[in-house]
mmCIF file of C-alpha atoms in Angstrom:
data_model
loop_
_atom_site.group_PDB
_atom_site.id
_atom_site.type_symbol
_atom_site.label_atom_id
_atom_site.label_comp_id
_atom_site.label_asym_id
_atom_site.label_seq_id
_atom_site.Cartn_x
_atom_site.Cartn_y
_atom_site.Cartn_z
ATOM 1 C CA UNK A 1 92.922 -54.515 77.560
ATOM 2 C CA UNK A 2 92.221 -57.102 80.224
ATOM 3 C CA UNK A 3 89.134 -55.213 81.358
ATOM 4 C CA UNK A 4 87.788 -55.212 77.801
ATOM 5 C CA UNK A 5 88.461 -58.935 77.560
ATOM 6 C CA UNK A 6 86.430 -59.620 80.728
ATOM 7 C CA UNK A 7 83.372 -57.767 79.543
ATOM 8 C CA UNK A 8 81.998 -60.459 77.141
ATOM 9 C CA UNK A 9 82.562 -63.130 79.823
ATOM 10 C CA UNK A 10 80.627 -61.106 82.355
ATOM 11 C CA UNK A 11 77.911 -60.540 79.809
ATOM 12 C CA UNK A 12 77.721 -64.275 79.125
ATOM 13 C CA UNK A 13 77.505 -65.001 82.844
ATOM 14 C CA UNK A 14 74.701 -62.467 83.249
ATOM 15 C CA UNK A 15 72.867 -63.963 80.287
ATOM 16 C CA UNK A 16 73.173 -67.473 81.745
ATOM 17 C CA UNK A 17 72.067 -66.235 85.158
ATOM 18 C CA UNK A 18 69.055 -64.499 83.602
ATOM 19 C CA UNK A 19 68.075 -67.674 81.738
ATOM 20 C CA UNK A 20 68.466 -69.699 84.926
ATOM 21 C CA UNK A 21 66.246 -67.321 86.874
ATOM 22 C CA UNK A 22 63.600 -67.459 84.137
ATOM 23 C CA UNK A 23 63.755 -71.248 84.156
ATOM 24 C CA UNK A 24 63.370 -71.319 87.954
ATOM 25 C CA UNK A 25 60.405 -68.998 87.654
ATOM 26 C CA UNK A 26 58.562 -70.976 84.973
ATOM 27 C CA UNK A 27 59.502 -74.485 86.132
ATOM 28 C CA UNK A 28 56.625 -74.631 88.689
ATOM 29 C CA UNK A 29 54.222 -73.665 85.906
ATOM 30 C CA UNK A 30 55.375 -76.670 83.891
ATOM 31 C CA UNK A 31 54.609 -78.937 86.834
ATOM 32 C CA UNK A 32 51.163 -77.358 87.083
ATOM 33 C CA UNK A 33 50.417 -77.821 83.389
ATOM 34 C CA UNK A 34 49.030 -81.404 83.715
ATOM 35 C CA UNK A 35 46.743 -80.331 86.545
ATOM 36 C CA UNK A 36 45.539 -77.334 84.553
ATOM 37 C CA UNK A 37 44.817 -79.640 81.617
ATOM 38 C CA UNK A 38 42.841 -82.069 83.780
ATOM 39 C CA UNK A 39 40.976 -79.186 85.422
ATOM 40 C CA UNK A 40 39.992 -77.858 82.019
ATOM 41 C CA UNK A 41 38.945 -81.259 80.651
ATOM 42 C CA UNK A 42 36.949 -82.413 83.659
ATOM 43 C CA UNK A 43 35.725 -79.125 85.171
ATOM 44 C CA UNK A 44 35.680 -76.134 82.850
ATOM 45 C CA UNK A 45 34.911 -77.876 79.542
ATOM 46 C CA UNK A 46 31.847 -79.776 80.869
ATOM 47 C CA UNK A 47 30.557 -76.630 82.584
ATOM 48 C CA UNK A 48 30.901 -74.607 79.388
ATOM 49 C CA UNK A 49 29.222 -77.370 77.366
ATOM 50 C CA UNK A 50 26.340 -77.596 79.858
ATOM 51 C CA UNK A 51 25.907 -73.827 79.929
ATOM 52 C CA UNK A 52 25.687 -73.365 76.156
ATOM 53 C CA UNK A 53 23.533 -76.453 75.596
ATOM 54 C CA UNK A 54 21.059 -75.278 78.206
ATOM 55 C CA UNK A 55 20.022 -72.576 75.718
ATOM 56 C CA UNK A 56 19.530 -75.025 72.829
ATOM 57 C CA UNK A 57 15.900 -75.907 72.087
ATOM 58 C CA UNK A 58 15.053 -77.662 68.811
ATOM 59 C CA UNK A 59 18.398 -76.576 67.401
ATOM 60 C CA UNK A 60 17.927 -72.832 68.073
ATOM 61 C CA UNK A 61 18.989 -70.492 70.855
ATOM 62 C CA UNK A 62 16.126 -70.176 73.325
ATOM 63 C CA UNK A 63 15.206 -69.806 77.018
ATOM 64 C CA UNK A 64 12.511 -72.447 76.590
ATOM 65 C CA UNK A 65 14.366 -75.024 78.692
ATOM 66 C CA UNK A 66 14.513 -72.655 81.658
ATOM 67 C CA UNK A 67 10.868 -71.722 81.195
ATOM 68 C CA UNK A 68 9.942 -75.408 81.174
ATOM 69 C CA UNK A 69 11.834 -75.995 84.412
ATOM 70 C CA UNK A 70 10.226 -73.024 86.151
ATOM 71 C CA UNK A 71 6.732 -73.862 84.910
ATOM 72 C CA UNK A 72 6.988 -77.529 85.897
ATOM 73 C CA UNK A 73 5.628 -78.234 89.377
ATOM 74 C CA UNK A 74 7.403 -81.594 89.240
ATOM 75 C CA UNK A 75 10.793 -79.900 88.780
ATOM 76 C CA UNK A 76 10.022 -77.333 91.459
ATOM 77 C CA UNK A 77 9.145 -80.191 93.812
ATOM 78 C CA UNK A 78 12.541 -81.751 93.065
ATOM 79 C CA UNK A 79 14.314 -78.503 93.965
ATOM 80 C CA UNK A 80 12.146 -78.146 97.081
ATOM 81 C CA UNK A 81 12.901 -81.688 98.255
ATOM 82 C CA UNK A 82 16.632 -81.251 97.632
ATOM 83 C CA UNK A 83 16.752 -77.938 99.491
ATOM 84 C CA UNK A 84 14.695 -79.336 102.396
ATOM 85 C CA UNK A 85 16.939 -82.381 102.762
ATOM 86 C CA UNK A 86 20.091 -80.270 102.399
ATOM 87 C CA UNK A 87 19.179 -77.653 104.986
ATOM 88 C CA UNK A 88 17.796 -79.980 107.659
ATOM 89 C CA UNK A 89 20.524 -82.596 107.281
ATOM 90 C CA UNK A 90 23.119 -79.806 107.484
ATOM 91 C CA UNK A 91 21.558 -78.268 110.612
ATOM 92 C CA UNK A 92 21.252 -81.605 112.429
ATOM 93 C CA UNK A 93 24.588 -82.907 111.163
ATOM 94 C CA UNK A 94 26.333 -79.677 112.197
ATOM 95 C CA UNK A 95 24.817 -79.831 115.689
ATOM 96 C CA UNK A 96 25.884 -83.464 116.177
ATOM 97 C CA UNK A 97 29.360 -82.765 114.779
ATOM 98 C CA UNK A 98 29.833 -79.727 117.046
ATOM 99 C CA UNK A 99 28.834 -81.722 120.152
ATOM 100 C CA UNK A 100 31.132 -84.582 119.130
ATOM 101 C CA UNK A 101 34.128 -82.320 118.490
ATOM 102 C CA UNK A 102 33.540 -80.446 121.751
ATOM 103 C CA UNK A 103 33.543 -83.764 123.606
ATOM 104 C CA UNK A 104 36.633 -85.039 121.785
ATOM 105 C CA UNK A 105 38.684 -82.127 123.104
ATOM 106 C CA UNK A 106 38.145 -83.434 126.646
ATOM 107 C CA UNK A 107 39.076 -87.099 126.208
ATOM 108 C CA UNK A 108 42.359 -88.991 126.097
ATOM 109 C CA UNK A 109 44.484 -88.393 123.014
ATOM 110 C CA UNK A 110 44.503 -92.073 121.974
ATOM 111 C CA UNK A 111 40.724 -92.277 122.075
ATOM 112 C CA UNK A 112 40.500 -88.959 120.230
ATOM 113 C CA UNK A 113 42.854 -90.153 117.503
ATOM 114 C CA UNK A 114 40.839 -93.358 117.147
ATOM 115 C CA UNK A 115 37.553 -91.476 116.795
ATOM 116 C CA UNK A 116 39.066 -89.113 114.216
ATOM 117 C CA UNK A 117 40.436 -92.076 112.245
ATOM 118 C CA UNK A 118 37.026 -93.764 112.325
ATOM 119 C CA UNK A 119 35.364 -90.497 111.270
ATOM 120 C CA UNK A 120 37.774 -90.147 108.365
ATOM 121 C CA UNK A 121 36.979 -93.695 107.273
ATOM 122 C CA UNK A 122 33.204 -93.284 107.622
ATOM 123 C CA UNK A 123 33.279 -90.039 105.619
ATOM 124 C CA UNK A 124 34.287 -92.158 102.608
ATOM 125 C CA UNK A 125 31.542 -94.708 103.222
ATOM 126 C CA UNK A 126 28.839 -93.431 100.889
ATOM 127 C CA UNK A 127 26.980 -94.257 97.728
ATOM 128 C CA UNK A 128 25.628 -97.755 97.077
ATOM 129 C CA UNK A 129 27.370 -99.443 100.064
ATOM 130 C CA UNK A 130 25.859 -96.887 102.452
ATOM 131 C CA UNK A 131 22.383 -97.356 100.986
ATOM 132 C CA UNK A 132 22.730 -101.144 101.233
ATOM 133 C CA UNK A 133 23.817 -100.859 104.883
ATOM 134 C CA UNK A 134 20.789 -98.699 105.712
ATOM 135 C CA UNK A 135 18.464 -101.166 103.965
ATOM 136 C CA UNK A 136 19.860 -104.002 106.101
ATOM 137 C CA UNK A 137 19.582 -102.003 109.324
ATOM 138 C CA UNK A 138 16.545 -99.734 108.869
ATOM 139 C CA UNK A 139 14.692 -101.189 105.885
ATOM 140 C CA UNK A 140 11.188 -102.638 106.062
ATOM 141 C CA UNK A 141 12.649 -105.897 107.371
ATOM 142 C CA UNK A 142 15.817 -104.376 108.770
ATOM 143 C CA UNK A 143 17.329 -105.672 111.990
ATOM 144 C CA UNK A 144 16.889 -102.466 113.973
ATOM 145 C CA UNK A 145 13.470 -101.750 112.447
ATOM 146 C CA UNK A 146 12.085 -105.152 113.489
ATOM 147 C CA UNK A 147 13.589 -104.787 116.972
ATOM 148 C CA UNK A 148 12.082 -101.333 117.524
ATOM 149 C CA UNK A 149 8.704 -102.414 116.147
ATOM 150 C CA UNK A 150 8.713 -105.388 118.492
ATOM 151 C CA UNK A 151 8.896 -103.032 121.463
ATOM 152 C CA UNK A 152 6.474 -100.563 119.904
ATOM 153 C CA UNK A 153 9.029 -97.756 119.685
ATOM 154 C CA UNK A 154 8.457 -96.856 116.022
ATOM 155 C CA UNK A 155 5.395 -97.054 113.846
ATOM 156 C CA UNK A 156 5.142 -96.165 110.197
ATOM 157 C CA UNK A 157 8.840 -95.367 109.676
ATOM 158 C CA UNK A 158 9.676 -95.530 105.975
ATOM 159 C CA UNK A 159 13.342 -95.620 105.039
ATOM 160 C CA UNK A 160 12.449 -94.972 101.403
ATOM 161 C CA UNK A 161 10.581 -91.709 102.099
ATOM 162 C CA UNK A 162 11.523 -88.217 103.234
ATOM 163 C CA UNK A 163 12.479 -89.117 106.809
ATOM 164 C CA UNK A 164 14.487 -92.149 105.768
ATOM 165 C CA UNK A 165 16.431 -90.058 103.287
ATOM 166 C CA UNK A 166 16.981 -87.424 105.967
ATOM 167 C CA UNK A 167 18.521 -90.128 108.173
ATOM 168 C CA UNK A 168 20.948 -91.244 105.460
ATOM 169 C CA UNK A 169 21.833 -87.628 104.627
ATOM 170 C CA UNK A 170 22.597 -86.922 108.286
ATOM 171 C CA UNK A 171 24.809 -89.997 108.424
ATOM 172 C CA UNK A 172 27.166 -88.791 105.717
ATOM 173 C CA UNK A 173 27.004 -85.164 106.882
ATOM 174 C CA UNK A 174 28.249 -85.829 110.430
ATOM 175 C CA UNK A 175 31.747 -87.186 109.533
ATOM 176 C CA UNK A 176 32.370 -84.321 107.113
ATOM 177 C CA UNK A 177 31.218 -81.817 109.738
ATOM 178 C CA UNK A 178 33.572 -83.356 112.327
ATOM 179 C CA UNK A 179 36.566 -83.194 109.994
ATOM 180 C CA UNK A 180 35.832 -79.557 109.125
ATOM 181 C CA UNK A 181 35.129 -78.392 112.679
ATOM 182 C CA UNK A 182 37.892 -80.247 114.511
ATOM 183 C CA UNK A 183 40.668 -77.721 113.674
ATOM 184 C CA UNK A 184 38.327 -74.781 114.404
ATOM 185 C CA UNK A 185 37.845 -75.821 118.047
ATOM 186 C CA UNK A 186 41.584 -75.358 118.630
ATOM 187 C CA UNK A 187 40.827 -71.621 118.699
ATOM 188 C CA UNK A 188 39.128 -72.104 122.092
ATOM 189 C CA UNK A 189 41.616 -71.817 124.938
ATOM 190 C CA UNK A 190 41.162 -74.245 127.813
ATOM 191 C CA UNK A 191 41.457 -71.527 130.436
ATOM 192 C CA UNK A 192 38.694 -69.360 128.931
ATOM 193 C CA UNK A 193 35.910 -71.380 130.513
ATOM 194 C CA UNK A 194 37.701 -71.446 133.866
ATOM 195 C CA UNK A 195 38.233 -67.691 133.712
ATOM 196 C CA UNK A 196 34.596 -67.074 132.842
ATOM 197 C CA UNK A 197 33.493 -69.344 135.706
ATOM 198 C CA UNK A 198 35.670 -67.362 138.140
ATOM 199 C CA UNK A 199 33.915 -64.205 136.942
ATOM 200 C CA UNK A 200 30.537 -65.760 137.689
ATOM 201 C CA UNK A 201 29.503 -66.910 134.183
ATOM 202 C CA UNK A 202 27.516 -70.101 133.891
ATOM 203 C CA UNK A 203 28.262 -72.785 131.308
ATOM 204 C CA UNK A 204 25.565 -71.629 128.878
ATOM 205 C CA UNK A 205 26.804 -68.040 129.172
ATOM 206 C CA UNK A 206 30.326 -69.152 128.297
ATOM 207 C CA UNK A 207 29.064 -70.921 125.177
ATOM 208 C CA UNK A 208 26.661 -68.204 124.018
ATOM 209 C CA UNK A 209 28.868 -65.182 124.771
ATOM 210 C CA UNK A 210 32.420 -66.477 124.288
ATOM 211 C CA UNK A 211 32.720 -69.811 122.495
ATOM 212 C CA UNK A 212 30.004 -69.491 119.832
ATOM 213 C CA UNK A 213 31.043 -65.982 118.703
ATOM 214 C CA UNK A 214 34.605 -67.285 118.221
ATOM 215 C CA UNK A 215 33.397 -70.403 116.408
ATOM 216 C CA UNK A 216 30.650 -68.720 114.370
ATOM 217 C CA UNK A 217 32.713 -68.230 111.161
ATOM 218 C CA UNK A 218 33.761 -71.888 111.182
ATOM 219 C CA UNK A 219 30.247 -73.069 112.017
ATOM 220 C CA UNK A 220 28.710 -71.015 109.226
ATOM 221 C CA UNK A 221 31.361 -72.060 106.720
ATOM 222 C CA UNK A 222 30.886 -75.717 107.621
ATOM 223 C CA UNK A 223 27.108 -75.376 107.344
ATOM 224 C CA UNK A 224 27.382 -73.922 103.835
ATOM 225 C CA UNK A 225 29.749 -76.694 102.741
ATOM 226 C CA UNK A 226 27.377 -79.316 104.156
ATOM 227 C CA UNK A 227 24.468 -77.789 102.239
ATOM 228 C CA UNK A 228 26.465 -77.884 99.008
ATOM 229 C CA UNK A 229 27.518 -81.474 99.751
ATOM 230 C CA UNK A 230 23.908 -82.567 100.280
ATOM 231 C CA UNK A 231 22.607 -80.720 97.216
ATOM 232 C CA UNK A 232 24.925 -82.733 94.982
ATOM 233 C CA UNK A 233 24.242 -86.143 96.563
ATOM 234 C CA UNK A 234 23.060 -88.721 94.056
ATOM 235 C CA UNK A 235 24.393 -92.276 94.423
ATOM 236 C CA UNK A 236 22.985 -93.013 97.888
ATOM 237 C CA UNK A 237 19.585 -91.533 97.066
ATOM 238 C CA UNK A 238 19.269 -93.402 93.795
ATOM 239 C CA UNK A 239 20.480 -96.695 95.256
ATOM 240 C CA UNK A 240 18.050 -96.389 98.164
ATOM 241 C CA UNK A 241 14.942 -95.321 96.248
ATOM 242 C CA UNK A 242 15.835 -96.523 92.701
ATOM 243 C CA UNK A 243 14.972 -93.026 91.493
ATOM 244 C CA UNK A 244 11.436 -93.004 92.920
ATOM 245 C CA UNK A 245 12.020 -90.044 95.241
ATOM 246 C CA UNK A 246 11.998 -86.702 93.489
ATOM 247 C CA UNK A 247 15.275 -84.877 94.084
ATOM 248 C CA UNK A 248 17.033 -82.701 91.573
ATOM 249 C CA UNK A 249 20.094 -84.912 91.010
ATOM 250 C CA UNK A 250 17.859 -87.894 90.205
ATOM 251 C CA UNK A 251 15.886 -85.760 87.742
ATOM 252 C CA UNK A 252 19.066 -84.700 85.942
ATOM 253 C CA UNK A 253 20.222 -88.309 85.675
ATOM 254 C CA UNK A 254 16.833 -89.473 84.376
ATOM 255 C CA UNK A 255 16.956 -86.889 81.579
ATOM 256 C CA UNK A 256 20.388 -87.946 80.319
ATOM 257 C CA UNK A 257 20.274 -91.704 80.936
ATOM 258 C CA UNK A 258 16.592 -92.643 81.056
ATOM 259 C CA UNK A 259 15.072 -95.446 79.018
ATOM 260 C CA UNK A 260 12.148 -93.455 77.579
ATOM 261 C CA UNK A 261 12.853 -89.735 77.270
ATOM 262 C CA UNK A 262 16.307 -88.282 76.744
ATOM 263 C CA UNK A 263 16.401 -84.492 77.045
ATOM 264 C CA UNK A 264 20.033 -83.497 77.631
ATOM 265 C CA UNK A 265 19.356 -79.829 76.952
ATOM 266 C CA UNK A 266 16.657 -79.712 79.633
ATOM 267 C CA UNK A 267 19.023 -81.535 81.981
ATOM 268 C CA UNK A 268 21.660 -78.918 81.150
ATOM 269 C CA UNK A 269 19.263 -76.118 82.126
ATOM 270 C CA UNK A 270 18.516 -77.832 85.466
ATOM 271 C CA UNK A 271 22.260 -78.318 86.004
ATOM 272 C CA UNK A 272 22.928 -74.623 85.370
ATOM 273 C CA UNK A 273 20.283 -73.662 87.942
ATOM 274 C CA UNK A 274 21.834 -76.095 90.418
ATOM 275 C CA UNK A 275 25.299 -74.680 89.703
ATOM 276 C CA UNK A 276 23.940 -71.169 90.246
ATOM 277 C CA UNK A 277 22.565 -72.200 93.655
ATOM 278 C CA UNK A 278 25.886 -73.772 94.641
ATOM 279 C CA UNK A 279 27.817 -70.771 93.317
ATOM 280 C CA UNK A 280 25.620 -68.456 95.384
ATOM 281 C CA UNK A 281 26.313 -70.592 98.454
ATOM 282 C CA UNK A 282 30.046 -70.466 97.731
ATOM 283 C CA UNK A 283 30.051 -66.695 97.239
ATOM 284 C CA UNK A 284 28.140 -65.852 100.413
ATOM 285 C CA UNK A 285 30.381 -68.136 102.499
ATOM 286 C CA UNK A 286 33.330 -65.685 102.896
ATOM 287 C CA UNK A 287 30.961 -62.720 103.121
ATOM 288 C CA UNK A 288 29.023 -64.283 105.977
ATOM 289 C CA UNK A 289 32.206 -65.376 107.717
ATOM 290 C CA UNK A 290 33.550 -61.812 107.655
ATOM 291 C CA UNK A 291 30.284 -60.493 109.107
ATOM 292 C CA UNK A 292 30.327 -63.145 111.852
ATOM 293 C CA UNK A 293 33.849 -62.477 113.068
ATOM 294 C CA UNK A 294 33.846 -61.095 116.616
#
């Protein structure tokens, strides 16, 4: 009798416990719901809109926008300039960042923390303020430009051309490279170089045969991220050249916000090609890192 009376209570307790476990399981999903909504509104929805509108030409489905991009030497020059700036700024920025991080591991902790804090701050110094700073320092009448010309150290340097843009790209690539590489250098043990020296290895042999193979996945991953970062740069380039230098981000902006010709569907096709390039870079990143692991 008493056992039969306890059965419904036990059943109620089990039901409450089951509901509580379900609530605990789905509660994190409720917290994620706002982020999922924002991700859809500001990431997925624009990408889907751009993708479908890239195939719209005079109100009908067509590949004409892509054909126009491929057949246009002006558009191909924009892609070429963007890729050239991205690759070279990434190579040089990665080399400078690697040397800086390697040096930071051998200095006092307070100085190291100060340099990292400054690097973190300078990584956010981009866009119009960065372009304005470069104009003041390295413009036609910039302080450093006039000083170097006075001593005959530079001739014909043009901040508003390819090499000037490369300089500004390198500037904002170095802090990002430092922040990405700094944790990776913790994989190098301090006694490895001493042990290799005891075995007769020279400094360059230590770096080429021990350190670089260990760091190669991080170096390659950082390089790919830097390329993607440079490919999408817009504000600094536009502020520096007022849109007169032909890079792909400036061309996209001119097609959707220009004063004369508005061709959003053509801009969508260029954006899809740019997204495909960045997606390819993102996909090969883990594949290359796996192949580079010692």
